[in-house]
Coordinates of C-alpha atoms in Angstrom, one line a residue:
Q5 CA -11.4 10.1 -14.4
V6 CA -9.4 10.3 -11.2
Q7 CA -11.3 11.4 -8.1
L8 CA -10.3 11.8 -4.5
V9 CA -13.1 12.0 -2.1
E10 CA -12.6 13.1 1.5
S11 CA -14.9 12.4 4.4
G12 CA -14.9 12.6 8.1
G13 CA -14.7 16.3 8.7
G14 CA -17.0 18.1 11.1
S15 CA -17.2 20.2 14.2
V16 CA -15.5 19.3 17.4
Q17 CA -14.5 20.9 20.7
A18 CA -10.9 21.6 21.5
G19 CA -9.2 18.4 22.7
G20 CA -11.4 16.2 20.6
S21 CA -10.6 13.9 17.7
L22 CA -11.6 13.4 14.1
R23 CA -10.5 10.9 11.5
L24 CA -10.4 12.0 7.9
S25 CA -10.5 9.5 5.0
C26 CA -9.7 10.0 1.4
E27 CA -10.7 7.4 -1.1
A28 CA -9.2 7.5 -4.6
S29 CA -10.9 6.2 -7.7
G30 CA -10.1 6.1 -11.4
R31 CA -6.5 4.8 -10.9
T32 CA -4.5 3.2 -8.2
F33 CA -2.1 5.2 -6.1
S34 CA -0.6 2.1 -4.3
R35 CA 2.8 3.0 -5.7
N36 CA 2.6 6.8 -5.2
A37 CA 2.8 9.3 -2.4
M38 CA -0.3 10.8 -0.9
G39 CA -0.7 13.7 1.5
W40 CA -3.0 16.1 3.4
F41 CA -3.0 19.9 3.2
R42 CA -5.2 22.4 4.8
Q43 CA -6.4 26.0 4.2
A44 CA -7.8 28.3 6.8
P45 CA -9.8 31.4 5.9
G46 CA -7.6 34.1 4.6
K47 CA -4.5 31.9 4.6
E48 CA -2.5 30.0 2.0
R49 CA -2.9 26.3 1.7
E50 CA -0.3 24.6 4.0
F51 CA 1.2 21.1 4.3
V52 CA -0.1 18.9 7.0
S53 CA 1.3 15.4 6.4
A54 CA 2.4 13.0 3.6
I55 CA 3.1 9.3 3.3
S56 CA 5.0 7.2 0.9
W57 CA 3.4 4.3 -1.0
S58 CA 4.7 1.8 1.5
G59 CA 4.1 3.9 4.6
G60 CA 7.8 3.7 5.3
S61 CA 8.4 7.5 4.9
I62 CA 6.0 9.8 6.7
Y63 CA 6.3 13.6 7.2
Y64 CA 4.3 16.0 9.4
A65 CA 4.2 19.7 9.8
D66 CA 5.6 20.8 13.1
S67 CA 2.3 22.2 14.1
V68 CA 0.6 18.8 14.0
K69 CA 3.5 16.5 15.0
G70 CA 2.6 14.3 17.9
R71 CA -1.2 14.9 17.5
F72 CA -1.9 13.8 13.9
T73 CA -1.2 10.4 12.4
I74 CA -1.3 9.6 8.7
S75 CA -1.8 6.1 7.4
R76 CA -3.0 4.3 4.2
D77 CA -4.6 1.2 3.0
N78 CA -3.4 0.4 -0.5
A79 CA -6.0 -2.3 -1.0
K80 CA -8.7 0.3 -0.5
N81 CA -6.8 3.0 -2.3
T82 CA -7.5 5.1 0.8
V83 CA -5.4 7.4 3.0
Y84 CA -6.4 8.5 6.5
L85 CA -5.6 11.3 8.9
Q86 CA -6.2 10.7 12.5
M87 CA -6.4 14.0 14.3
N88 CA -6.2 14.0 18.1
S89 CA -5.9 16.8 20.7
L90 CA -7.5 19.2 18.2
K91 CA -7.0 22.9 18.7
P92 CA -9.0 25.9 17.4
E93 CA -6.0 26.7 15.1
D94 CA -6.6 23.4 13.3
T95 CA -9.8 24.8 11.9
A96 CA -9.5 24.7 8.1
V97 CA -10.6 22.9 5.0
Y98 CA -8.6 19.8 4.7
Y99 CA -7.6 18.5 1.3
C100 CA -6.3 15.1 0.2
A101 CA -3.7 15.0 -2.5
A102 CA -2.1 12.3 -4.6
S103 CA 1.1 12.4 -6.6
V104 CA 2.2 10.4 -9.6
S105 CA 5.6 10.3 -8.0
I106 CA 7.0 7.6 -5.7
A107 CA 8.9 10.3 -3.9
V108 CA 7.2 12.1 -1.0
F109 CA 6.9 15.9 -1.1
T110 CA 5.7 18.5 1.3
T111 CA 4.9 21.1 -1.3
S112 CA 1.5 21.3 -2.9
N113 CA 2.9 21.9 -6.4
R114 CA 4.3 18.3 -6.5
Y115 CA 0.8 16.8 -6.2
N116 CA -1.2 16.1 -9.2
Y117 CA -4.7 15.2 -8.0
W118 CA -6.8 16.9 -5.3
G119 CA -10.0 16.2 -3.4
Q120 CA -12.7 18.8 -3.0
G121 CA -11.9 19.3 0.7
T122 CA -13.6 18.6 4.0
Q123 CA -14.3 21.2 6.6
V124 CA -12.8 20.8 10.1
T125 CA -14.0 23.2 12.8
V126 CA -12.6 23.2 16.3
S127 CA -14.2 25.3 18.9
S128 CA -12.7 26.5 22.1

């Protein structure tokens, strides 16, 4: 059974930092794309960032570009999201996602496995 488990969420003041982790189990995703999405209350789930299996292709939403950094450790079957200069509008539940594809996508319907989500709250 494939599981993605996120950790690292929490509450922080604006300007602060958090580092999210997502560890996969049940199968290896070392040859597959992985990504992060988020969903704020009353809003649809939106793309945040995605990374290819090698880390050679990385994509960010415009809203987080320059502040967030995605990375992965294939030996640990884990993907990370370093979030700096956090803003109140970054408040959301953050979801890790894994694809069975090598190609990297920015749409949620191209991802096959999802974590349960971790809450990030940024206060002003």
